[in-house]
PDB file of N, CA, C and O in Angstrom:
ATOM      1  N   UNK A   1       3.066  -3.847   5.180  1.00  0.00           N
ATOM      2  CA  UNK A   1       2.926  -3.078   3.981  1.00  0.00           C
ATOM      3  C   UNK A   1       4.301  -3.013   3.342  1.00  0.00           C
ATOM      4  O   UNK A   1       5.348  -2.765   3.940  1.00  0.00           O
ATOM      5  N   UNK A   2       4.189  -3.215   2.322  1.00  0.00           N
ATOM      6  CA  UNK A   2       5.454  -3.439   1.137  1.00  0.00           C
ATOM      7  C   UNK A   2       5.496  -2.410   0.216  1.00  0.00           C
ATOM      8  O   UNK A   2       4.583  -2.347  -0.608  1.00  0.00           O
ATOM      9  N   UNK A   3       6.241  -1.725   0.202  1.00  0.00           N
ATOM     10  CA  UNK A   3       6.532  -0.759  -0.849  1.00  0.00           C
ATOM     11  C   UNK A   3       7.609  -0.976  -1.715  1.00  0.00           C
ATOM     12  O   UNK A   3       8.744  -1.227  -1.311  1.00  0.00           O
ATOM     13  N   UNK A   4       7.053  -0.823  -3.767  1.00  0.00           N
ATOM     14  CA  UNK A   4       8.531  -1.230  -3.977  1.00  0.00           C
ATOM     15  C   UNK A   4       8.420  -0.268  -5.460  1.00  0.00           C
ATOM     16  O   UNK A   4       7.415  -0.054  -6.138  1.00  0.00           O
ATOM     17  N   UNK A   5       9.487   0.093  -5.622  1.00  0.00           N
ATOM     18  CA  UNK A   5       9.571   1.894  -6.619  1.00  0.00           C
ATOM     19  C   UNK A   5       8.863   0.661  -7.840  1.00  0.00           C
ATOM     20  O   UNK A   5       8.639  -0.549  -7.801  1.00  0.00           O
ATOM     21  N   UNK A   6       8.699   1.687  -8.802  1.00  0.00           N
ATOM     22  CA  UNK A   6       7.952   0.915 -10.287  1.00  0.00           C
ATOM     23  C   UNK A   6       9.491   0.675 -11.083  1.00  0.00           C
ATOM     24  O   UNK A   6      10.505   1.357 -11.234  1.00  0.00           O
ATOM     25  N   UNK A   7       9.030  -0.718 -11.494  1.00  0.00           N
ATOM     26  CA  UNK A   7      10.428  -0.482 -12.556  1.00  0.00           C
ATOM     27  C   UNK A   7       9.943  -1.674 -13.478  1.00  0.00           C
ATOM     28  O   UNK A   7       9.259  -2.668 -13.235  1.00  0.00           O
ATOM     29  N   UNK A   8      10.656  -1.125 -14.817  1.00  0.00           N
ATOM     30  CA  UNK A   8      10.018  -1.920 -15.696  1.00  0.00           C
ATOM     31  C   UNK A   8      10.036  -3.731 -15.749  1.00  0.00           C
ATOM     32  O   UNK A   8      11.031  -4.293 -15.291  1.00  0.00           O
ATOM     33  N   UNK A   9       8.911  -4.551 -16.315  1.00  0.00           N
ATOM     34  CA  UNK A   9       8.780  -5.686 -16.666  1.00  0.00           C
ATOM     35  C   UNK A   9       9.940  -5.875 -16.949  1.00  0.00           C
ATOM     36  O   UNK A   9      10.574  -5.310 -17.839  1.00  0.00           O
ATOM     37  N   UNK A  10      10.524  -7.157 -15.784  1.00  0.00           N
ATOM     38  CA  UNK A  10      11.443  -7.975 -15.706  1.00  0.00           C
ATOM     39  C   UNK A  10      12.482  -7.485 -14.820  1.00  0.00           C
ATOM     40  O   UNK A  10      13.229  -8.284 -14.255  1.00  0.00           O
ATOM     41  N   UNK A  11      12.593  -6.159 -14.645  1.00  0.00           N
ATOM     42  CA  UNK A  11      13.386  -5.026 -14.090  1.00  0.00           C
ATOM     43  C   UNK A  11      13.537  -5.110 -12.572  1.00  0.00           C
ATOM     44  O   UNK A  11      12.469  -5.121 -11.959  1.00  0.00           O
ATOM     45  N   UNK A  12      14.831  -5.182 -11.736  1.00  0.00           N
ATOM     46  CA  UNK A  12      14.880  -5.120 -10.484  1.00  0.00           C
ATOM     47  C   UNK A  12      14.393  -4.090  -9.935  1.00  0.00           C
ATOM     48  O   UNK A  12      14.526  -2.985 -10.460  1.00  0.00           O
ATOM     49  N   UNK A  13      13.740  -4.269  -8.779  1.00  0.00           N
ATOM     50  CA  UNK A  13      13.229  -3.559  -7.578  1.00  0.00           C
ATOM     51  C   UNK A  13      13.849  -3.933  -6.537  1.00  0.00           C
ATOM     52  O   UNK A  13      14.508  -4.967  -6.432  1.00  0.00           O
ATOM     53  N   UNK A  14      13.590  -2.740  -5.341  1.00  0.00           N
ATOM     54  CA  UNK A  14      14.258  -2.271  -4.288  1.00  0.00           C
ATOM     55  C   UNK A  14      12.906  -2.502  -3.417  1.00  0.00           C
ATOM     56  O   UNK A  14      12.247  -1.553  -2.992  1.00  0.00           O
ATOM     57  N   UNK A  15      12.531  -3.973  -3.178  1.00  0.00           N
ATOM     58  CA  UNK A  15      11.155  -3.854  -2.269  1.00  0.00           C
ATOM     59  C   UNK A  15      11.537  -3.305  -0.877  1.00  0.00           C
ATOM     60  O   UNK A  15      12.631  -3.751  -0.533  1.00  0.00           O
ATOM     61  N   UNK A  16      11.031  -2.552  -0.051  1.00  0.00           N
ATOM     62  CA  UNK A  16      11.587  -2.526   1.454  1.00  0.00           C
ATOM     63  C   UNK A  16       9.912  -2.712   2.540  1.00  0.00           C
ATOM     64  O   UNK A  16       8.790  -2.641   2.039  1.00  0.00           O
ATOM     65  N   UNK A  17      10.050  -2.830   3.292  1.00  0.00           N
ATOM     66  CA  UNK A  17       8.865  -3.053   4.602  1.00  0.00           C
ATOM     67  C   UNK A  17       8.700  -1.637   4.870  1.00  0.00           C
ATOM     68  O   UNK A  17       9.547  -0.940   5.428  1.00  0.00           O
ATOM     69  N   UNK A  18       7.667  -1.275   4.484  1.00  0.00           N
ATOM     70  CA  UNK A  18       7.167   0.344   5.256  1.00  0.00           C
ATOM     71  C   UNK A  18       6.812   0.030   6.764  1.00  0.00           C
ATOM     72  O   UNK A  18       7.426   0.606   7.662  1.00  0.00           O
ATOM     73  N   UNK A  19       5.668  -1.024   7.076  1.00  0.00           N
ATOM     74  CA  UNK A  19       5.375  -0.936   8.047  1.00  0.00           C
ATOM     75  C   UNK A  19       4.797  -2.331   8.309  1.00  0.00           C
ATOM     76  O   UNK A  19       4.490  -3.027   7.341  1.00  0.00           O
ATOM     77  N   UNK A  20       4.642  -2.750   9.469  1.00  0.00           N
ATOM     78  CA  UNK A  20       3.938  -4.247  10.033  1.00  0.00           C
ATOM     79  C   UNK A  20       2.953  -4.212  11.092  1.00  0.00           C
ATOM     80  O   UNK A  20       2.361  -3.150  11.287  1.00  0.00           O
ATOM     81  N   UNK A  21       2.784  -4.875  11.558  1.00  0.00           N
ATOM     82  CA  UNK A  21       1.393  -4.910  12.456  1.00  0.00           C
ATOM     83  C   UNK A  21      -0.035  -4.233  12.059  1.00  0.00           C
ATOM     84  O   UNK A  21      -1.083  -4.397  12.683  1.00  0.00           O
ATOM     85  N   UNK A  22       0.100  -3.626  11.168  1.00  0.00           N
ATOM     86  CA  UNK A  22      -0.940  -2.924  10.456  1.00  0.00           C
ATOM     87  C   UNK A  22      -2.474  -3.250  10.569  1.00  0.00           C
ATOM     88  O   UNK A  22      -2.711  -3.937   9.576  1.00  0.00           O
ATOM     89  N   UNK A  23      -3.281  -3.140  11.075  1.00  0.00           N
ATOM     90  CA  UNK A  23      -4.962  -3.324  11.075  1.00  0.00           C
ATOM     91  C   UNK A  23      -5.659  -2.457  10.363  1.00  0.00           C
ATOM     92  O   UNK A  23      -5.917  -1.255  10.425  1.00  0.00           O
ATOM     93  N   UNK A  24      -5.985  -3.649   9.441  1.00  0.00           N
ATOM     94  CA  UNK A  24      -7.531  -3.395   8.578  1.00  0.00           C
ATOM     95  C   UNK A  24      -8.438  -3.464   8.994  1.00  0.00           C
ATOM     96  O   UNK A  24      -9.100  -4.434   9.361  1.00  0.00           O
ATOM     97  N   UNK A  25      -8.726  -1.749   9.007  1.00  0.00           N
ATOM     98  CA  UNK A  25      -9.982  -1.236   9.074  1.00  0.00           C
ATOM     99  C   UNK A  25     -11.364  -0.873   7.902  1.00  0.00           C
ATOM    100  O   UNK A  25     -12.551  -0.602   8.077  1.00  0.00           O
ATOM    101  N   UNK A  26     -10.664  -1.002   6.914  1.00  0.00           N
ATOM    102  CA  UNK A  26     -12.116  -1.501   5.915  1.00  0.00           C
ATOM    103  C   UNK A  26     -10.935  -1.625   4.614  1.00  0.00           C
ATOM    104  O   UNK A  26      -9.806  -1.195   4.378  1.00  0.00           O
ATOM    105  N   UNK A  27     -12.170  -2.664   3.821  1.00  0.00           N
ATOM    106  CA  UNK A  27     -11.841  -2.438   2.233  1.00  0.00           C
ATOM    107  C   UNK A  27     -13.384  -2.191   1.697  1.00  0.00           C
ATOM    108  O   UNK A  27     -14.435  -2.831   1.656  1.00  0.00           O
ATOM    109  N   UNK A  28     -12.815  -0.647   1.241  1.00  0.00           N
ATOM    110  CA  UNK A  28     -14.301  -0.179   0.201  1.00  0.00           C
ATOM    111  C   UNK A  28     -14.541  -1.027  -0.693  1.00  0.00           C
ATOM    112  O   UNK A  28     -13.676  -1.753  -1.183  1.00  0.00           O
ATOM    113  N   UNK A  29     -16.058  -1.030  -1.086  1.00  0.00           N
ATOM    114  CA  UNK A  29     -16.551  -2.049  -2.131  1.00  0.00           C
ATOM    115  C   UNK A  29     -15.541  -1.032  -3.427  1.00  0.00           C
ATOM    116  O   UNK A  29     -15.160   0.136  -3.510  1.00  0.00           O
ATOM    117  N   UNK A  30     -15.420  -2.437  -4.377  1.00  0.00           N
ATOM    118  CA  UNK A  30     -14.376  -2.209  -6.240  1.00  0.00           C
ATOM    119  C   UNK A  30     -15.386  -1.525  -6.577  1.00  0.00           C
ATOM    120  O   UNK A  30     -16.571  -1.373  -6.280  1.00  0.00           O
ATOM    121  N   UNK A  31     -14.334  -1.018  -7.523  1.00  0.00           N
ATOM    122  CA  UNK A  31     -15.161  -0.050  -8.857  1.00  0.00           C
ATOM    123  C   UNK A  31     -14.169  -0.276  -9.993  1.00  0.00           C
ATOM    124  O   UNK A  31     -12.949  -0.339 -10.148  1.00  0.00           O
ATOM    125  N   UNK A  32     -15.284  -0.365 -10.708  1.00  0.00           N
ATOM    126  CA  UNK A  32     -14.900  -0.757 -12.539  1.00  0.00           C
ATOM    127  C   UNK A  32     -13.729   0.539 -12.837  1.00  0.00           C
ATOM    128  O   UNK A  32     -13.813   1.541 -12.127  1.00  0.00           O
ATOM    129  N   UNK A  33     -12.938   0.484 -13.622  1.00  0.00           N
ATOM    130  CA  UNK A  33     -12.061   1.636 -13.756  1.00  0.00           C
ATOM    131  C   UNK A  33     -10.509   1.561 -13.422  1.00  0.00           C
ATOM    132  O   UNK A  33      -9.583   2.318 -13.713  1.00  0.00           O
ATOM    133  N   UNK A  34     -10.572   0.170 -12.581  1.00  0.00           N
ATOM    134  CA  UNK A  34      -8.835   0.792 -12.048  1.00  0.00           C
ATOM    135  C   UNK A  34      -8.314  -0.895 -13.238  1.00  0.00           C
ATOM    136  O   UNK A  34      -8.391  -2.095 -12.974  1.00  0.00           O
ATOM    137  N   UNK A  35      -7.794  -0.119 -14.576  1.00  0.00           N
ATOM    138  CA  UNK A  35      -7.401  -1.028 -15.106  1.00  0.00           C
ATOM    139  C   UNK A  35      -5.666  -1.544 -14.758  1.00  0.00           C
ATOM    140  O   UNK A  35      -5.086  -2.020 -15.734  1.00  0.00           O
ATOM    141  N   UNK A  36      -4.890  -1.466 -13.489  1.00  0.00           N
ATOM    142  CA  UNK A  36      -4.171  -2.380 -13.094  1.00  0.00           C
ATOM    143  C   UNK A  36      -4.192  -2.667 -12.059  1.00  0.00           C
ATOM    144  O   UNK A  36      -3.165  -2.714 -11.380  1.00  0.00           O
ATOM    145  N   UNK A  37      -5.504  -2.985 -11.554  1.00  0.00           N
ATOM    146  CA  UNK A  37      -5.772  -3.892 -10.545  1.00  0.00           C
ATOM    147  C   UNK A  37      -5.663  -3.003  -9.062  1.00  0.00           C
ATOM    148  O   UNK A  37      -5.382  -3.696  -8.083  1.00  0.00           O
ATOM    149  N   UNK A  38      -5.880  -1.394  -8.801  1.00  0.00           N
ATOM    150  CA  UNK A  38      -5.497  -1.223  -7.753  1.00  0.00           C
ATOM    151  C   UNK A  38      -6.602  -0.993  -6.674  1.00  0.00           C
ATOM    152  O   UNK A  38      -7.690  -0.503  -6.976  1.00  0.00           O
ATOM    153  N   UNK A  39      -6.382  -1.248  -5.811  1.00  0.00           N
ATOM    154  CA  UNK A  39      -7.665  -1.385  -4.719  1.00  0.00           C
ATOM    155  C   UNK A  39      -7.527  -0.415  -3.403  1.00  0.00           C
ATOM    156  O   UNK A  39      -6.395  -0.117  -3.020  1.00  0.00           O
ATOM    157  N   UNK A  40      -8.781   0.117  -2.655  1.00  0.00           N
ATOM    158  CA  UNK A  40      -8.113   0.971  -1.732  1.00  0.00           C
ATOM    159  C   UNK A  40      -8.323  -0.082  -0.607  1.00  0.00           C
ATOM    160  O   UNK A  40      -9.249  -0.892  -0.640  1.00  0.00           O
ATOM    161  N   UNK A  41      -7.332  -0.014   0.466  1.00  0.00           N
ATOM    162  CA  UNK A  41      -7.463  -0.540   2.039  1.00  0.00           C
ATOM    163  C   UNK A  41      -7.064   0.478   3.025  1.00  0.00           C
ATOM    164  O   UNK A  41      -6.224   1.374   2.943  1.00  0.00           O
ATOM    165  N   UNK A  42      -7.958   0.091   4.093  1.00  0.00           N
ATOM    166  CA  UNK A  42      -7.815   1.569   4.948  1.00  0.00           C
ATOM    167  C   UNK A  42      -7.136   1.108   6.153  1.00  0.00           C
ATOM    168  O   UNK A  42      -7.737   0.152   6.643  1.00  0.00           O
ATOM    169  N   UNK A  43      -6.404   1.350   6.611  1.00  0.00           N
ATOM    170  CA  UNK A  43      -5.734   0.796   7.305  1.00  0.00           C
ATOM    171  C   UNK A  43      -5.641   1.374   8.877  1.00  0.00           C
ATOM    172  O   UNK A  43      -5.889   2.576   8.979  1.00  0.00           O
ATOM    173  N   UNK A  44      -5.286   0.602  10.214  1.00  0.00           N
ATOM    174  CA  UNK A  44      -5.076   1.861  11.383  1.00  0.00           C
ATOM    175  C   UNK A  44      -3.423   1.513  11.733  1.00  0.00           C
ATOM    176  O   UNK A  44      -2.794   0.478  11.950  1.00  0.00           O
ATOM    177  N   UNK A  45      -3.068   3.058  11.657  1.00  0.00           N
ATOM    178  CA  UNK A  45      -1.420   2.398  12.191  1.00  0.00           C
ATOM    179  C   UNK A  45      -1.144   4.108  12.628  1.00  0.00           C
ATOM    180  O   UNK A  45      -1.714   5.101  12.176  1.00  0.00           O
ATOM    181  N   UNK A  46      -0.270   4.037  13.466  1.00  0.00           N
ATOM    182  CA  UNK A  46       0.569   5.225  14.411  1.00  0.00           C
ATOM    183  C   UNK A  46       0.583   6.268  13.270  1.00  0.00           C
ATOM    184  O   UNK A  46       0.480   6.033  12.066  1.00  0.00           O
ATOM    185  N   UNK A  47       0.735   7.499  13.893  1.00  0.00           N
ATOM    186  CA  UNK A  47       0.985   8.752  12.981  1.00  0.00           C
ATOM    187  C   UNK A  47       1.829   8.374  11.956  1.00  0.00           C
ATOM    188  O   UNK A  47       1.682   8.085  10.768  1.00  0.00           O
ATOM    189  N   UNK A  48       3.057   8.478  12.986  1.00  0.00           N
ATOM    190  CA  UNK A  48       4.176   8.272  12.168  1.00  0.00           C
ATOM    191  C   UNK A  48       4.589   7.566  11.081  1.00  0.00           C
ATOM    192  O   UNK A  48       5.289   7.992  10.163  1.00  0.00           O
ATOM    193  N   UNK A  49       3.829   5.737  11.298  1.00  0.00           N
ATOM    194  CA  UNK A  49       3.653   4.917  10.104  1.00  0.00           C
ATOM    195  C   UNK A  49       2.894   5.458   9.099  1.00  0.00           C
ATOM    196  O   UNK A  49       3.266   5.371   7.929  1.00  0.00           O
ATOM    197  N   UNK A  50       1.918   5.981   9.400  1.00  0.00           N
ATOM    198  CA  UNK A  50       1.150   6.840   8.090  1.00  0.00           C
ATOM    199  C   UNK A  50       1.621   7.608   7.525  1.00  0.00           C
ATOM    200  O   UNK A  50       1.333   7.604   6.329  1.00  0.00           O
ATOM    201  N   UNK A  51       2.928   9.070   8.177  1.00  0.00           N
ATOM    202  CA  UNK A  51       3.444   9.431   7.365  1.00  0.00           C
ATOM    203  C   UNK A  51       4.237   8.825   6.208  1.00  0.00           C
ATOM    204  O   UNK A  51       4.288   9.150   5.021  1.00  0.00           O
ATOM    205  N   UNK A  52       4.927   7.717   6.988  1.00  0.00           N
ATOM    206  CA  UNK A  52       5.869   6.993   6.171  1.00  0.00           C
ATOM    207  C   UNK A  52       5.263   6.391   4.803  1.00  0.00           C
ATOM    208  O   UNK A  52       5.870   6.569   3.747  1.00  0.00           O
ATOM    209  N   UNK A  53       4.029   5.662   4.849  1.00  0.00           N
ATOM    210  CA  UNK A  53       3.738   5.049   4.346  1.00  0.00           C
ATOM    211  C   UNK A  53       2.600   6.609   3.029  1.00  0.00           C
ATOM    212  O   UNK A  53       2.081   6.734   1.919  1.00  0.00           O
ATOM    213  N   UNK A  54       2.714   6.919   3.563  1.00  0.00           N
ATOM    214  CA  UNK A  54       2.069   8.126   2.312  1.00  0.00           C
ATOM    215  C   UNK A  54       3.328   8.964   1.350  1.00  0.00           C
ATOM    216  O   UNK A  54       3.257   9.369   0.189  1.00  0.00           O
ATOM    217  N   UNK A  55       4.542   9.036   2.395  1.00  0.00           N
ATOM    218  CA  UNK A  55       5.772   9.576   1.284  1.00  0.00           C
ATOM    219  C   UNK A  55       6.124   7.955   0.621  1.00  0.00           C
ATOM    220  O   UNK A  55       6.833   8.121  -0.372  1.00  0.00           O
ATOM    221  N   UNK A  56       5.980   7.175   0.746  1.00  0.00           N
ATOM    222  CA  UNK A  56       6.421   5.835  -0.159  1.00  0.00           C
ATOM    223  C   UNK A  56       5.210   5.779  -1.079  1.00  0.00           C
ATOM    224  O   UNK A  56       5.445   5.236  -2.159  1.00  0.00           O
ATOM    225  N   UNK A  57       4.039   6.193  -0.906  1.00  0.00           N
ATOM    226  CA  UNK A  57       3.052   6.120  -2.090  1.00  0.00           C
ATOM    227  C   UNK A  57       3.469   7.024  -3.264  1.00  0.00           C
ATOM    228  O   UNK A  57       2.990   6.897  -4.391  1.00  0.00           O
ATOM    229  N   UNK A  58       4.409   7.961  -2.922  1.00  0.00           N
ATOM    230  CA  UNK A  58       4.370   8.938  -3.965  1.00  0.00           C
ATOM    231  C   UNK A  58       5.491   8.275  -5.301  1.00  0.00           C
ATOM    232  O   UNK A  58       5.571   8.443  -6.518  1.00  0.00           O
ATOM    233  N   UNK A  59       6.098   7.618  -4.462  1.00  0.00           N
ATOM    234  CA  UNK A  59       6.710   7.195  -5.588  1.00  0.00           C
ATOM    235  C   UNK A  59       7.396   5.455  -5.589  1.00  0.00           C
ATOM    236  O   UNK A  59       8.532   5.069  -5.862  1.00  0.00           O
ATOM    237  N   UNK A  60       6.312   4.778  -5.217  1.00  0.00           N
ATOM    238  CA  UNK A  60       6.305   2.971  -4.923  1.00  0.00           C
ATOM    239  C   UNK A  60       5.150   2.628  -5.183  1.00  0.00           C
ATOM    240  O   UNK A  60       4.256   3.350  -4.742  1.00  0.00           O
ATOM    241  N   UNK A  61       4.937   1.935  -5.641  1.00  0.00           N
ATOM    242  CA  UNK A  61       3.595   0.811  -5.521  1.00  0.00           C
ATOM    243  C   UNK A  61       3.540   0.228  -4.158  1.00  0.00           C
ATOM    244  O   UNK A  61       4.502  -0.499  -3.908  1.00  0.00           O
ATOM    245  N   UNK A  62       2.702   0.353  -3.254  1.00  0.00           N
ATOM    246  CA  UNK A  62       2.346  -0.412  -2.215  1.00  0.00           C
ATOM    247  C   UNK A  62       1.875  -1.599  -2.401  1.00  0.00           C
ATOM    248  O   UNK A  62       1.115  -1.767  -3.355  1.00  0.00           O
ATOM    249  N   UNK A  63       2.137  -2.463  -1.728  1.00  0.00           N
ATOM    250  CA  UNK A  63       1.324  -4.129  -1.386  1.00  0.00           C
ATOM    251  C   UNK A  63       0.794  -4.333  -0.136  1.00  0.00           C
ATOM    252  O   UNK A  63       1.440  -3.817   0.776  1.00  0.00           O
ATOM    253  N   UNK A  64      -0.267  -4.980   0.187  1.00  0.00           N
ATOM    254  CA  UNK A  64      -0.837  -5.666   1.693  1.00  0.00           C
ATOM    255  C   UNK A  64      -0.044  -6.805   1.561  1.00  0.00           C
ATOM    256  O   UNK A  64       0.321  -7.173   0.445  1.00  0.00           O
ATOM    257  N   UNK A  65       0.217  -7.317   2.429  1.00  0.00           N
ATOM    258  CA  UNK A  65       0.681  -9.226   2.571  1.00  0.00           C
ATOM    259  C   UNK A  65      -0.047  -9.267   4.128  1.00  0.00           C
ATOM    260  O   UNK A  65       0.059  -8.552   5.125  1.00  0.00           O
ATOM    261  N   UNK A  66      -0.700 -10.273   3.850  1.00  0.00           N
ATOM    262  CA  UNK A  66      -0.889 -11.486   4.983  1.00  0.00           C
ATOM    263  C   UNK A  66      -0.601 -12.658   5.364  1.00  0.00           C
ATOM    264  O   UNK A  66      -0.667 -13.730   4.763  1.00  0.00           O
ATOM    265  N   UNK A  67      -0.141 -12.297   6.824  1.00  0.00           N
ATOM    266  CA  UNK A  67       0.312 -13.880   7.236  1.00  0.00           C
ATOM    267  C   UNK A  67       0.111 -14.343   8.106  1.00  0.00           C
ATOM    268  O   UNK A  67       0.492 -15.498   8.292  1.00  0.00           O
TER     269      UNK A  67
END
């Protein structure tokens, strides 16, 4: 999971790694409405990664990557 603050078109970001090993545990079916593309994934990871990764939502855009 990739977290990286919002900054404007063309504008540097500060991407950093919240967390890795991460298992997906569901992706809810889309819904019409999220006009920039955002999707929920539910993820299973340690307390602690969850905290982390919920204070970086407040103010980052999160990413999944797979590899």
């Amino acid at each position: 999971m990739i977290a990286a603050a919002d900054s404007p078109a063309g504008g540097a970001s500060d991407a950093r790694v919240v967390a890795t090993g991460a298992r997906v545990a569901g992706v809810p079916r889309t819904h019409d409405g999220f006009p920039d593309g955002g999707a929920l994934v539910v993820l299973t990871v340690p307390r602690p990664v969850a905290a982390q990764l919920a204070g970086a939502s407040t103010t980052s855009r999160l990413a999944v990557t797979l590899c």
